[in-house]
Amino acid sequence: MNPTSSSGGAKGSRLPYWGVLCCALFVTASEVCLKKGADSTQNLSNALSWLETQALVSGWIWTGILFYIVSFVFWLRVLQILPLNIAFNLVNIEHIFVPLASYLFLGEVISPMRAAGIGIVLLGVWVIAESYCRVEERA
Amino acid sequence: MTEGFLVLVVLSQAFMVGGQIFLKHALNKTEVGSETAAWTRAAPFVYGIGLMTLWFFLWLWLLSKVELSYLYPFDALSPLFMAFGASVALKERMTPRLWCGVLLIVSGLLIVGASQ
């Protein structure tokens, strides 16, 4: 059982981090799309052309769902390599991407307290990623 | 009045943690790589997807019933639940450094949840 796992680990020693990053980025993209879709539904009543808005809404929603599925595929690839505990915590980096994306694309404001919380999450993700790197080097 | 919701929130978190554990369990079996066990490998994968689906709809329903400010702390605690779940069910090793990271992430998420 050891040869297969170690060869997989050596071959994909860089992959988990790219996988985690892609997974988090696609989740962020899907959240932004879903939010755009949900927002468009709210002012559906006073929209000029109901049908056009409807098509646009479903466009955002479907793109959001598509991105979510892509992120799930990346998540499965990551899970094949990393222990669940490490992977689940590393993917928390999405909690940094989502506020950043909502600031950039949705025009939302990040309060200083929220920024502090995001900073602490980033620190926690770094602590875990860095400790895993060391384990990998030793192995 | 919120006690019923509390049970459901905890249940939804249990679905999520359980689902992820089943997925990881299924993928771990793939790594061992016994060709004959295709069906026994598929079973935990299906359980995992099933639990994730239950979690998704329960969570969506809770979001429509209860305020996000009540739900968010439970979501923020999920790395902690996952740490216990993975170490008990999958025998994954928890290093002090990993606990440290989990606690930092959880406290950061709780601050984000408390902020306006």
Coordinates of C-alpha atoms in Angstrom, one line a residue:
Chain A
M1 CA 0.0 0.0 0.0
N2 CA 2.9 2.3 0.6
P3 CA 4.4 2.4 -2.9
T4 CA 1.2 3.6 -4.6
S5 CA 0.6 6.3 -2.0
S6 CA 4.1 7.6 -2.0
S7 CA 4.4 7.7 -5.8
G8 CA 1.1 9.6 -5.9
G9 CA 2.3 12.0 -3.3
A10 CA 5.6 12.6 -5.1
K11 CA 4.0 13.1 -8.5
G12 CA 1.4 15.5 -7.2
S13 CA 3.4 17.2 -4.5
R14 CA 2.6 20.6 -6.1
L15 CA -0.9 19.6 -7.3
P16 CA -2.7 19.8 -3.9
Y17 CA -2.0 23.5 -3.6
W18 CA -3.1 24.3 -7.1
G19 CA -6.1 22.1 -6.6
V20 CA -7.0 23.8 -3.3
L21 CA -6.5 27.2 -5.0
C22 CA -8.7 26.3 -8.1
C23 CA -11.3 24.8 -5.8
A24 CA -11.6 28.0 -3.7
L25 CA -11.5 30.2 -6.8
F26 CA -14.3 28.3 -8.5
V27 CA -16.4 28.3 -5.3
T28 CA -15.9 32.1 -5.1
A29 CA -16.9 32.5 -8.8
S30 CA -20.0 30.4 -8.2
E31 CA -21.0 32.4 -5.1
V32 CA -20.6 35.7 -7.0
C33 CA -22.7 34.4 -9.9
L34 CA -25.4 33.0 -7.5
K35 CA -25.5 36.3 -5.7
K36 CA -25.8 38.2 -9.0
G37 CA -28.6 35.9 -10.0
A38 CA -30.4 36.2 -6.7
D39 CA -30.1 40.0 -6.7
S40 CA -31.6 40.2 -10.2
T41 CA -34.6 38.2 -8.9
Q42 CA -35.4 40.8 -6.3
N43 CA -36.1 43.6 -8.7
L44 CA -37.9 41.3 -11.1
S45 CA -41.2 43.0 -10.5
N46 CA -40.2 46.5 -11.7
A47 CA -38.0 45.2 -14.6
L48 CA -38.9 46.6 -18.0
S49 CA -38.8 43.3 -19.8
W50 CA -39.6 40.3 -17.6
L51 CA -38.5 37.7 -20.0
E52 CA -35.2 39.2 -20.7
T53 CA -34.4 39.5 -17.0
Q54 CA -35.6 35.9 -16.4
A55 CA -33.1 34.6 -19.0
L56 CA -30.3 36.7 -17.5
V57 CA -31.1 35.4 -14.0
S58 CA -31.1 31.8 -15.1
G59 CA -27.8 32.6 -16.9
W60 CA -26.1 33.7 -13.7
I61 CA -27.6 30.9 -11.7
W62 CA -26.6 28.2 -14.2
T63 CA -23.1 29.6 -14.5
G64 CA -22.9 29.5 -10.7
I65 CA -24.0 25.9 -10.6
L66 CA -21.5 25.0 -13.3
F67 CA -18.7 26.7 -11.4
Y68 CA -19.8 24.8 -8.2
I69 CA -19.6 21.5 -10.0
V70 CA -16.1 22.3 -11.4
S71 CA -14.9 23.2 -7.8
F72 CA -16.3 19.9 -6.6
V73 CA -14.2 18.0 -9.2
F74 CA -11.1 19.9 -8.0
W75 CA -12.1 19.1 -4.4
L76 CA -12.2 15.4 -5.2
R77 CA -8.8 15.5 -6.8
V78 CA -7.5 17.3 -3.7
L79 CA -9.1 14.8 -1.3
Q80 CA -7.3 12.0 -3.2
I81 CA -4.0 13.4 -2.1
L82 CA -4.4 15.4 1.1
P83 CA -5.8 14.2 4.5
L84 CA -9.4 15.5 4.9
N85 CA -8.4 17.6 7.9
I86 CA -5.7 19.5 6.0
A87 CA -7.8 19.8 2.8
F88 CA -10.9 21.1 4.6
N89 CA -8.9 23.7 6.4
L90 CA -6.9 24.9 3.4
V91 CA -10.0 25.4 1.4
N92 CA -11.1 27.9 4.1
I93 CA -9.0 30.3 2.0
E94 CA -12.3 30.8 0.1
H95 CA -13.4 32.9 3.1
I96 CA -10.7 35.3 2.0
F97 CA -11.5 35.2 -1.7
V98 CA -15.3 35.6 -1.2
P99 CA -15.2 39.0 0.6
L100 CA -12.5 40.1 -1.8
A101 CA -14.6 39.2 -4.8
S102 CA -17.7 40.8 -3.3
Y103 CA -15.7 43.9 -2.8
L104 CA -14.4 43.9 -6.4
F105 CA -17.4 42.6 -8.3
L106 CA -20.4 43.3 -6.1
G107 CA -19.4 46.7 -4.6
E108 CA -19.7 45.5 -1.0
V109 CA -17.7 47.1 1.7
I110 CA -15.3 45.3 4.1
S111 CA -15.4 46.8 7.6
P112 CA -12.1 46.9 9.6
M113 CA -13.4 44.2 12.0
R114 CA -14.3 41.9 9.1
A115 CA -10.8 42.6 7.6
A116 CA -9.3 41.6 10.9
G117 CA -11.3 38.3 11.0
I118 CA -10.2 37.6 7.4
G119 CA -6.6 38.2 8.4
I120 CA -6.8 35.7 11.3
V121 CA -8.4 33.1 9.0
L122 CA -5.5 33.6 6.5
L123 CA -3.0 33.2 9.4
G124 CA -4.7 29.9 10.4
V125 CA -4.6 28.6 6.8
W126 CA -0.9 29.5 6.5
V127 CA -0.1 27.8 9.8
I128 CA -1.7 24.5 8.5
A129 CA -0.2 24.8 5.0
E130 CA 3.3 25.5 6.3
S131 CA 3.2 22.6 8.8
Y132 CA 2.0 20.2 6.1
C133 CA 4.9 21.3 3.8
R134 CA 7.4 20.4 6.6
V135 CA 5.8 17.0 7.1
E136 CA 6.1 16.4 3.3
E137 CA 9.8 17.4 3.3
R138 CA 10.6 15.1 6.1
A139 CA 8.8 12.1 4.5
Chain B
M1 CA -38.5 28.2 20.3
T2 CA -35.1 28.1 18.6
E3 CA -34.2 24.8 20.3
G4 CA -35.8 22.8 17.4
F5 CA -33.7 24.8 15.0
L6 CA -30.6 24.2 17.1
V7 CA -31.1 20.4 16.7
L8 CA -31.5 20.9 12.9
V9 CA -28.4 23.1 12.6
V10 CA -26.3 20.5 14.5
L11 CA -27.9 17.8 12.3
S12 CA -27.0 19.7 9.1
Q13 CA -23.4 20.1 10.3
A14 CA -23.3 16.4 11.1
F15 CA -24.5 15.6 7.6
M16 CA -21.8 17.8 6.1
V17 CA -19.0 16.3 8.2
G18 CA -20.3 12.8 7.7
G19 CA -20.6 13.4 3.9
Q20 CA -17.0 14.6 3.6
I21 CA -15.7 11.7 5.7
F22 CA -17.5 9.2 3.5
L23 CA -16.0 10.9 0.4
K24 CA -12.5 10.8 1.8
H25 CA -13.1 7.2 2.9
A26 CA -14.1 6.3 -0.7
L27 CA -11.1 8.0 -2.2
N28 CA -8.7 6.4 0.3
K29 CA -9.9 3.0 -0.8
T30 CA -9.1 3.9 -4.4
E31 CA -5.6 4.6 -3.4
V32 CA -5.2 1.1 -2.0
G33 CA -6.2 0.0 -5.6
S34 CA -7.8 -3.4 -5.4
E35 CA -9.5 -3.8 -8.8
T36 CA -12.2 -6.2 -7.6
A37 CA -13.7 -4.0 -5.0
A38 CA -15.2 -1.5 -7.4
W39 CA -18.7 -1.8 -5.9
T40 CA -17.6 -1.7 -2.3
R41 CA -15.7 1.4 -3.3
A42 CA -18.7 3.0 -4.9
A43 CA -20.9 2.6 -1.8
P44 CA -19.2 5.1 0.5
F45 CA -19.0 7.5 -2.4
V46 CA -22.7 7.3 -2.9
Y47 CA -23.3 7.7 0.9
G48 CA -21.0 10.8 0.8
I49 CA -22.9 12.4 -2.1
G50 CA -26.2 11.5 -0.4
L51 CA -25.2 13.1 2.9
M52 CA -23.9 16.2 1.1
T53 CA -27.2 16.5 -0.7
L54 CA -29.2 16.2 2.6
W55 CA -26.9 18.9 4.1
F56 CA -27.4 21.2 1.2
F57 CA -31.2 21.2 1.3
L58 CA -31.4 21.3 5.1
W59 CA -29.0 24.2 5.1
L60 CA -31.0 26.0 2.4
W61 CA -34.2 25.4 4.3
L62 CA -32.6 26.7 7.5
L63 CA -31.3 29.8 5.7
S64 CA -34.9 30.6 4.6
K65 CA -36.3 30.1 8.2
V66 CA -33.6 31.5 10.5
E67 CA -31.4 34.6 10.4
L68 CA -27.9 34.1 9.0
S69 CA -26.4 35.7 12.1
Y70 CA -27.8 32.7 14.1
L71 CA -26.6 30.2 11.6
Y72 CA -23.2 31.6 10.7
P73 CA -21.4 30.7 14.0
F74 CA -22.3 27.1 13.5
D75 CA -20.9 27.2 10.0
A76 CA -17.8 28.9 11.4
L77 CA -17.3 26.0 13.9
S78 CA -17.3 23.4 11.1
P79 CA -13.4 23.1 11.0
L80 CA -13.6 22.1 14.6
F81 CA -16.3 19.5 14.0
M82 CA -14.3 18.2 11.0
A83 CA -11.2 17.9 13.2
F84 CA -13.0 15.7 15.7
G85 CA -14.8 13.7 12.9
A86 CA -11.7 13.1 10.8
S87 CA -9.5 12.1 13.8
V88 CA -12.2 9.7 15.2
A89 CA -13.6 8.2 11.9
L90 CA -10.5 8.3 9.7
K91 CA -7.8 8.1 12.4
E92 CA -6.1 11.2 10.9
R93 CA -3.4 12.5 13.2
M94 CA -4.0 15.9 14.8
T95 CA -0.8 17.7 15.5
P96 CA -0.7 20.7 17.9
R97 CA 0.1 22.9 15.0
L98 CA -3.0 21.7 13.1
W99 CA -5.1 22.4 16.2
C100 CA -3.5 25.9 16.3
G101 CA -4.5 26.5 12.7
V102 CA -8.0 25.2 13.2
L103 CA -8.5 27.5 16.3
L104 CA -7.2 30.5 14.3
I105 CA -9.5 29.8 11.4
V106 CA -12.5 29.3 13.7
S107 CA -11.9 32.5 15.7
G108 CA -11.3 34.5 12.5
L109 CA -14.6 33.2 11.0
L110 CA -16.4 34.0 14.3
I111 CA -15.1 37.6 14.1
V112 CA -16.1 37.9 10.4
G113 CA -19.6 36.6 11.5
A114 CA -19.8 39.1 14.3
S115 CA -18.7 42.1 12.1
Q116 CA -21.2 44.3 10.3

